[in-house]
Amino acid sequence: MPGGARALVSHPRLYSTSQMPIRIIPASLVILSAFFSSFAAAPRGIPRELARLRAAQISNVRYRLAFVLIPKAATASGDEEVRFNLKALEPVLLDFRDGQLLSASLNGTALTLKRENGHLELPREKLRAGENRIRIRFEVPIAAAGKPLTRFDDHDDSSEYIYSLFVPMDASMAFPCFDQPDLKGRFTLELTAPETWTVISNTSVESVATVGPEQRRTRFAETLPISTYLFALAAGPFRKLLTSSGTPVLYVRKSKFERAQAEASEVQQIAARGLQYLSNFFAQPFPFTKYDMVLIPGLAYGGMEHAGATFLREESVLFRTAPAHSDLLNRDILVLHELTHQWFGDLVTMRWFDDLWLKEGFAQYMAYQTLATVRPQENVWKRFYESIQPDAYVIDSTKGTTPIYQEIPNLEDAKSAYGAIVYSKAPAVLKQLAFVLGAEKFRQSLQLYLKEHAFGNAEWNDLVHAFQRVSGEPLDNWGEMWIRHRGMPQMDVSWSCEGDHLSELSLSQHDVLGSADVWPLAMQLGLNYTNHDPVLMRVDLKGKSLRVPDLQGKECPSFIFANEEDYAYGRFLLDPRSREGVIRQLGEIRDLFRRTLLWGSLWDSVRTSELAPSDYLALTLRLLPAEPDETLVRSLLSHSATALHRYVSPVTRSQYVPRFETLAADRMLHSANADLRIVWFRGLEAITETPQGLSRLNEMLSGQLAVPGVELRALDRWNLVTALLAHGDSEAVSIFTAEKQRDPSGDGQKYAYVAEAARPEAAIKLQYFQDFLHNSSRPEDWIEQSLYAFNYWNESELTAPYLKDALEALPQIKAERKIFFLVDWLTAFIAGQQSPAAQAEVYAYLDSGGIDNDLRLKILQAVDELERTIAIRQKYPN
C-alpha cells in the first residue's frame, strides 16, 4: 500500500527458533499451555504472544479454498481444507471472526467447533504431532462496506463486482486461517461464479470447468508461500486490456474498458519498466509466477500489493478530474510503489506489524528511486520532497506522533501503524541512510537482505545486520534514534561575518517536542550568494551542536540553508538574517529544487508562528504569477488557501481573497501550458468566495467560460457545484439539481452525495451525520470523500455541534472501517474547527477516560492543526 522497525542489533529476535537448542522446546510448550490456561476464554484479536507461540509450533501451512459467488447474494459459501504441521500436542487456535460455521472435521473426525472472540479452538485430543488436516464448510457475508469481501454495483451497466481486501488481519473474516504475517501459507483457490465473469487471483488459472447452468468453476495454481493478508480474489465482468510481451496484464470493469484502452496503457508500460529495473537493482528476479493489475472502483486505498495480483484504485488511474503532468507522475509512483511490494512485503514480509515500515517505507522510497531512473528527465527528488516530507513533518511535530517502529500488542491494533510516519517519514529516513552509506552499499545491503529472507519473514534487526555487514558502519545509534524514537530535530544555524567574509558558523539541534533527544544527522549545507552559485558543504552532526571549521576565505553569504537537496530529515527553519535574504532573493533563484525547499522552509516558519501569514500571502502574490513549475504552483496555492481559511482574520482574508481570485482567473486563462492552467483552475475553485468569484464558477459550469485547451471532467464540475453549495450561492441548489440530471452515472451519484454534504443547512448536516454512522449499505469511499464537504472550511459553526458525537463514535469507526478512515474522520471533524471552544471540547474528551492509547495519539495528531490555528491568530491577529 501506497504500503516500526527494530533498531538495536543486540535486541533478541522475537520469533525465530532456528538457533534455539533442542532442550528449549519443552519449555516453550509449557509456555504454550500456560498461555491457553491463562485465559478463561479465547483471547480477543490476535495477541502478540499467541502469534509468537503459533509461529514456534506450526509450520508448512497449506490452504485449499473454494468459494461460490452468486450474483446479488448477501453471502458466499466456502469450503476449506487447512493442512499444517504441529510440533507437539497442544490446543491450536484457528482464527475466524465473521460469517457462519456450517461443519468441521479434524483429521477425518467430525467435530463441533465453538467460536470465541474470533477463534476456533482445535482440541488437543484430536490433533497429531506432525501433519493435521481440517475441513470446514462456512458462509461469509458480502457487502458494500465493512466486510472483507466487498461488492461494488456498477450503476452504469447494472453489473456487479466482488473483491477481497484483507490487510492487516481481515482474512480471518473471510475464511478460517492463521491470520498473522509470519505464518505464511500456500493457497490453492477454486472460484465458482457466473460464466460471464472474469475471476482473478494470485496465480494463473490452472483449469476451468462448467458446473451448472451459466456457472463456471475456475481453479488457480498453488501459490508460493505468502501471508494471509496477501491472498486475493476479484470477480466480475472485468475486461483485460491487450498487452505486449513482457507487459503486465491490466483488468478493468467492462463499463470503463474503452476509456482504459485510451488512458491506461502507460500504466502497463511503467510497470514493465519498473519490473526490469527492480529485478536488476535487487539482483532478484520477479518473485512470483505472474503479475496482474486490477482496477478496483472505490477501493479503500490507493492500491493493495497482493502477491502476483495488485489491486489499484480505479480513480487513481482513470482520472475523474482533468489530469496535470504531476497527476500522471503520481500515478506512476503508485504503480511503482505497489510493484516494489512484490519484493519488500510479499517476498520478504515483516514478522509483525510493528515493522510495517519495512515494507511501506521501502516501497515508497524505491518507487521514487525507480522513477528517477526510468524517467530521468523528471526532477524526481524535488517531487519526493513535495510529496513526502510535508506529511511527515506535520505529524512528527505533534504530541501524538509515534516512532517509525510502533509497538503493536495485538493485531487488532495494527491499523494504528498506518499513516504518515510509515509512509512519509520512513522513506525520508531511508533517503538519509542512502546518503550516509553511499548508493552502492545501500543497494548491496538490500540485495543481501532479500536473498537471506526470501519467502520468509524478517524484522529490523535483520535489515540493520545487512547494512552493517556490507558497509562496515556501526548503526546502533542511528537505528535507535531514527527508528525507535518519536519526533524529529530542528536544525538551528548561527553565523556572522567580518567584512566580506564568513567568520563564524555553528549548527545546533533540538527536539521539536522538547525532549533531550539528539539525532545523528548528515546534511548538505549551502552558503548562498546573489552573484554566483552556492557553496555546498557536507556536514555530519553527531552531537547537539557543531562549530563548522575551515571557513577561511569563505565569502559572506546572503543566506544559509542547512538542507540543500533534502538529504536530511527534520525541521530546517531559516535564521532571521537568512529569512530576510531569501525573501529578497527568492524570485531570482533559478534552481527549482532549491527554490522549492526555501518556499517549504518559509511555510514551516508560518506554521511555527515565526512568519506572519499575511507576509507569506504578500510574498506569494508577488512571486507566484511568474512561477513556471506546476507542482510548486500547486503547493503555493494550497498553502495560501490554508492561510486564508485558517490563519488570518476575516478582515485580512477579505483583503487578500479578491486579489487571489483575480490572479487565479487570469493564470487559468493565460498560462503558458495546460498543466499550469489546470492547477490554476483548481486553485480558483479552492479560493473563490466573493460574489464575483462565485459568478465566475457559475459561468464555467454553464460553458460561458472555459479553460483553454482543457476539457473539464465529471469531478471537476462536481467540485465547482460543491463550492457553490458550500458558499450558499443563490443558484447553487438549482445548479446541483441540473447537474444530477446531467450526470446520472454511478460516479455522478457518488459525487452528488459528496456535494450535498456541503449544503449549509442544519437538517442536511443531521441527515448526513446519521448516515455516516448508521447506514451500513453506504459505500465507504462515498462517506470518506464527503467528510471534508460536510466540514467545509466556512461551516465550522454549523458543524461544531457534531464534534463531540464524532469523537464518541471513534471506537465504532476504528472497529468497522478500513485503515485510513479513522484519520480522515478525525482530521475532517477536528481540523474543520477553528475556535478555542472546539479545542477545549477535544481535550475534555481526552480527559474523560476510557480512551485507548492509539485513539489518544490519533486525536493529538489531529488537534495540532487546530492548536496552531489558534496560536497563529493570537500572535498575528491582523
JSON list of N, CA, C and O in Angstrom, two decimals, residues 621-647:
[
{"chain": "A", "resi": 621, "resn": "LEU", "atom": "N", "xyz": [1.71, 36.39, -3.57]},
{"chain": "A", "resi": 621, "resn": "LEU", "atom": "CA", "xyz": [1.09, 37.21, -4.62]},
{"chain": "A", "resi": 621, "resn": "LEU", "atom": "C", "xyz": [2.14, 37.89, -5.50]},
{"chain": "A", "resi": 621, "resn": "LEU", "atom": "O", "xyz": [1.93, 38.06, -6.71]},
{"chain": "A", "resi": 622, "resn": "ARG", "atom": "N", "xyz": [3.28, 38.23, -4.91]},
{"chain": "A", "resi": 622, "resn": "ARG", "atom": "CA", "xyz": [4.31, 38.91, -5.69]},
{"chain": "A", "resi": 622, "resn": "ARG", "atom": "C", "xyz": [5.05, 37.96, -6.63]},
{"chain": "A", "resi": 622, "resn": "ARG", "atom": "O", "xyz": [5.35, 38.31, -7.77]},
{"chain": "A", "resi": 623, "resn": "LEU", "atom": "N", "xyz": [5.33, 36.71, -6.17]},
{"chain": "A", "resi": 623, "resn": "LEU", "atom": "CA", "xyz": [6.20, 35.82, -6.93]},
{"chain": "A", "resi": 623, "resn": "LEU", "atom": "C", "xyz": [5.44, 34.74, -7.71]},
{"chain": "A", "resi": 623, "resn": "LEU", "atom": "O", "xyz": [5.95, 34.21, -8.69]},
{"chain": "A", "resi": 624, "resn": "LEU", "atom": "N", "xyz": [4.25, 34.40, -7.26]},
{"chain": "A", "resi": 624, "resn": "LEU", "atom": "CA", "xyz": [3.52, 33.28, -7.86]},
{"chain": "A", "resi": 624, "resn": "LEU", "atom": "C", "xyz": [3.19, 33.49, -9.34]},
{"chain": "A", "resi": 624, "resn": "LEU", "atom": "O", "xyz": [3.26, 32.53, -10.12]},
{"chain": "A", "resi": 625, "resn": "PRO", "atom": "N", "xyz": [2.82, 34.69, -9.78]},
{"chain": "A", "resi": 625, "resn": "PRO", "atom": "CA", "xyz": [2.45, 34.83, -11.20]},
{"chain": "A", "resi": 625, "resn": "PRO", "atom": "C", "xyz": [3.54, 34.39, -12.18]},
{"chain": "A", "resi": 625, "resn": "PRO", "atom": "O", "xyz": [3.22, 33.92, -13.27]},
{"chain": "A", "resi": 626, "resn": "ALA", "atom": "N", "xyz": [4.80, 34.52, -11.78]},
{"chain": "A", "resi": 626, "resn": "ALA", "atom": "CA", "xyz": [5.89, 34.19, -12.70]},
{"chain": "A", "resi": 626, "resn": "ALA", "atom": "C", "xyz": [6.44, 32.78, -12.49]},
{"chain": "A", "resi": 626, "resn": "ALA", "atom": "O", "xyz": [7.35, 32.37, -13.20]},
{"chain": "A", "resi": 627, "resn": "GLU", "atom": "N", "xyz": [5.89, 32.02, -11.51]},
{"chain": "A", "resi": 627, "resn": "GLU", "atom": "CA", "xyz": [6.41, 30.69, -11.23]},
{"chain": "A", "resi": 627, "resn": "GLU", "atom": "C", "xyz": [5.99, 29.72, -12.34]},
{"chain": "A", "resi": 627, "resn": "GLU", "atom": "O", "xyz": [4.81, 29.51, -12.58]},
{"chain": "A", "resi": 628, "resn": "PRO", "atom": "N", "xyz": [6.98, 29.08, -13.01]},
{"chain": "A", "resi": 628, "resn": "PRO", "atom": "CA", "xyz": [6.64, 28.20, -14.14]},
{"chain": "A", "resi": 628, "resn": "PRO", "atom": "C", "xyz": [6.43, 26.73, -13.76]},
{"chain": "A", "resi": 628, "resn": "PRO", "atom": "O", "xyz": [5.98, 25.95, -14.61]},
{"chain": "A", "resi": 629, "resn": "ASP", "atom": "N", "xyz": [6.78, 26.35, -12.53]},
{"chain": "A", "resi": 629, "resn": "ASP", "atom": "CA", "xyz": [6.71, 24.92, -12.19]},
{"chain": "A", "resi": 629, "resn": "ASP", "atom": "C", "xyz": [5.33, 24.56, -11.64]},
{"chain": "A", "resi": 629, "resn": "ASP", "atom": "O", "xyz": [4.86, 25.15, -10.66]},
{"chain": "A", "resi": 630, "resn": "GLU", "atom": "N", "xyz": [4.71, 23.59, -12.25]},
{"chain": "A", "resi": 630, "resn": "GLU", "atom": "CA", "xyz": [3.34, 23.23, -11.93]},
{"chain": "A", "resi": 630, "resn": "GLU", "atom": "C", "xyz": [3.18, 22.76, -10.48]},
{"chain": "A", "resi": 630, "resn": "GLU", "atom": "O", "xyz": [2.27, 23.21, -9.77]},
{"chain": "A", "resi": 631, "resn": "THR", "atom": "N", "xyz": [4.06, 21.86, -9.99]},
{"chain": "A", "resi": 631, "resn": "THR", "atom": "CA", "xyz": [3.87, 21.34, -8.64]},
{"chain": "A", "resi": 631, "resn": "THR", "atom": "C", "xyz": [4.18, 22.39, -7.58]},
{"chain": "A", "resi": 631, "resn": "THR", "atom": "O", "xyz": [3.56, 22.39, -6.52]},
{"chain": "A", "resi": 632, "resn": "LEU", "atom": "N", "xyz": [5.11, 23.28, -7.86]},
{"chain": "A", "resi": 632, "resn": "LEU", "atom": "CA", "xyz": [5.37, 24.35, -6.90]},
{"chain": "A", "resi": 632, "resn": "LEU", "atom": "C", "xyz": [4.19, 25.32, -6.86]},
{"chain": "A", "resi": 632, "resn": "LEU", "atom": "O", "xyz": [3.79, 25.78, -5.79]},
{"chain": "A", "resi": 633, "resn": "VAL", "atom": "N", "xyz": [3.61, 25.63, -8.00]},
{"chain": "A", "resi": 633, "resn": "VAL", "atom": "CA", "xyz": [2.41, 26.47, -8.01]},
{"chain": "A", "resi": 633, "resn": "VAL", "atom": "C", "xyz": [1.30, 25.80, -7.21]},
{"chain": "A", "resi": 633, "resn": "VAL", "atom": "O", "xyz": [0.60, 26.45, -6.41]},
{"chain": "A", "resi": 634, "resn": "ARG", "atom": "N", "xyz": [1.13, 24.51, -7.40]},
{"chain": "A", "resi": 634, "resn": "ARG", "atom": "CA", "xyz": [0.10, 23.77, -6.67]},
{"chain": "A", "resi": 634, "resn": "ARG", "atom": "C", "xyz": [0.33, 23.88, -5.15]},
{"chain": "A", "resi": 634, "resn": "ARG", "atom": "O", "xyz": [-0.60, 24.13, -4.39]},
{"chain": "A", "resi": 635, "resn": "SER", "atom": "N", "xyz": [1.58, 23.71, -4.73]},
{"chain": "A", "resi": 635, "resn": "SER", "atom": "CA", "xyz": [1.91, 23.80, -3.32]},
{"chain": "A", "resi": 635, "resn": "SER", "atom": "C", "xyz": [1.64, 25.19, -2.76]},
{"chain": "A", "resi": 635, "resn": "SER", "atom": "O", "xyz": [1.04, 25.35, -1.68]},
{"chain": "A", "resi": 636, "resn": "LEU", "atom": "N", "xyz": [2.05, 26.21, -3.49]},
{"chain": "A", "resi": 636, "resn": "LEU", "atom": "CA", "xyz": [1.87, 27.59, -3.00]},
{"chain": "A", "resi": 636, "resn": "LEU", "atom": "C", "xyz": [0.39, 27.96, -2.94]},
{"chain": "A", "resi": 636, "resn": "LEU", "atom": "O", "xyz": [-0.04, 28.65, -2.00]},
{"chain": "A", "resi": 637, "resn": "LEU", "atom": "N", "xyz": [-0.39, 27.51, -3.88]},
{"chain": "A", "resi": 637, "resn": "LEU", "atom": "CA", "xyz": [-1.83, 27.78, -3.83]},
{"chain": "A", "resi": 637, "resn": "LEU", "atom": "C", "xyz": [-2.48, 27.05, -2.66]},
{"chain": "A", "resi": 637, "resn": "LEU", "atom": "O", "xyz": [-3.35, 27.60, -1.98]},
{"chain": "A", "resi": 638, "resn": "SER", "atom": "N", "xyz": [-2.06, 25.83, -2.41]},
{"chain": "A", "resi": 638, "resn": "SER", "atom": "CA", "xyz": [-2.61, 25.07, -1.29]},
{"chain": "A", "resi": 638, "resn": "SER", "atom": "C", "xyz": [-2.27, 25.75, 0.03]},
{"chain": "A", "resi": 638, "resn": "SER", "atom": "O", "xyz": [-3.14, 25.90, 0.91]},
{"chain": "A", "resi": 639, "resn": "HIS", "atom": "N", "xyz": [-1.03, 26.16, 0.20]},
{"chain": "A", "resi": 639, "resn": "HIS", "atom": "CA", "xyz": [-0.64, 26.83, 1.44]},
{"chain": "A", "resi": 639, "resn": "HIS", "atom": "C", "xyz": [-1.36, 28.18, 1.58]},
{"chain": "A", "resi": 639, "resn": "HIS", "atom": "O", "xyz": [-1.76, 28.57, 2.69]},
{"chain": "A", "resi": 640, "resn": "SER", "atom": "N", "xyz": [-1.51, 28.88, 0.48]},
{"chain": "A", "resi": 640, "resn": "SER", "atom": "CA", "xyz": [-2.23, 30.15, 0.53]},
{"chain": "A", "resi": 640, "resn": "SER", "atom": "C", "xyz": [-3.67, 29.96, 0.95]},
{"chain": "A", "resi": 640, "resn": "SER", "atom": "O", "xyz": [-4.22, 30.74, 1.74]},
{"chain": "A", "resi": 641, "resn": "ALA", "atom": "N", "xyz": [-4.32, 28.91, 0.43]},
{"chain": "A", "resi": 641, "resn": "ALA", "atom": "CA", "xyz": [-5.70, 28.63, 0.83]},
{"chain": "A", "resi": 641, "resn": "ALA", "atom": "C", "xyz": [-5.78, 28.33, 2.32]},
{"chain": "A", "resi": 641, "resn": "ALA", "atom": "O", "xyz": [-6.71, 28.79, 3.01]},
{"chain": "A", "resi": 642, "resn": "THR", "atom": "N", "xyz": [-4.83, 27.58, 2.84]},
{"chain": "A", "resi": 642, "resn": "THR", "atom": "CA", "xyz": [-4.81, 27.28, 4.27]},
{"chain": "A", "resi": 642, "resn": "THR", "atom": "C", "xyz": [-4.64, 28.56, 5.08]},
{"chain": "A", "resi": 642, "resn": "THR", "atom": "O", "xyz": [-5.34, 28.79, 6.08]},
{"chain": "A", "resi": 643, "resn": "ALA", "atom": "N", "xyz": [-3.71, 29.41, 4.67]},
{"chain": "A", "resi": 643, "resn": "ALA", "atom": "CA", "xyz": [-3.50, 30.68, 5.39]},
{"chain": "A", "resi": 643, "resn": "ALA", "atom": "C", "xyz": [-4.76, 31.53, 5.35]},
{"chain": "A", "resi": 643, "resn": "ALA", "atom": "O", "xyz": [-5.15, 32.13, 6.36]},
{"chain": "A", "resi": 644, "resn": "LEU", "atom": "N", "xyz": [-5.42, 31.59, 4.20]},
{"chain": "A", "resi": 644, "resn": "LEU", "atom": "CA", "xyz": [-6.63, 32.41, 4.07]},
{"chain": "A", "resi": 644, "resn": "LEU", "atom": "C", "xyz": [-7.78, 31.86, 4.90]},
{"chain": "A", "resi": 644, "resn": "LEU", "atom": "O", "xyz": [-8.51, 32.60, 5.55]},
{"chain": "A", "resi": 645, "resn": "HIS", "atom": "N", "xyz": [-7.94, 30.56, 4.87]},
{"chain": "A", "resi": 645, "resn": "HIS", "atom": "CA", "xyz": [-9.11, 29.95, 5.50]},
{"chain": "A", "resi": 645, "resn": "HIS", "atom": "C", "xyz": [-8.94, 29.71, 7.00]},
{"chain": "A", "resi": 645, "resn": "HIS", "atom": "O", "xyz": [-9.94, 29.56, 7.72]},
{"chain": "A", "resi": 646, "resn": "ARG", "atom": "N", "xyz": [-7.67, 29.66, 7.48]},
{"chain": "A", "resi": 646, "resn": "ARG", "atom": "CA", "xyz": [-7.46, 29.30, 8.87]},
{"chain": "A", "resi": 646, "resn": "ARG", "atom": "C", "xyz": [-6.66, 30.34, 9.67]},
{"chain": "A", "resi": 646, "resn": "ARG", "atom": "O", "xyz": [-6.99, 30.62, 10.82]},
{"chain": "A", "resi": 647, "resn": "TYR", "atom": "N", "xyz": [-5.60, 30.87, 9.09]},
{"chain": "A", "resi": 647, "resn": "TYR", "atom": "CA", "xyz": [-4.62, 31.59, 9.90]},
{"chain": "A", "resi": 647, "resn": "TYR", "atom": "C", "xyz": [-4.85, 33.09, 9.99]},
{"chain": "A", "resi": 647, "resn": "TYR", "atom": "O", "xyz": [-4.40, 33.71, 10.95]}
]
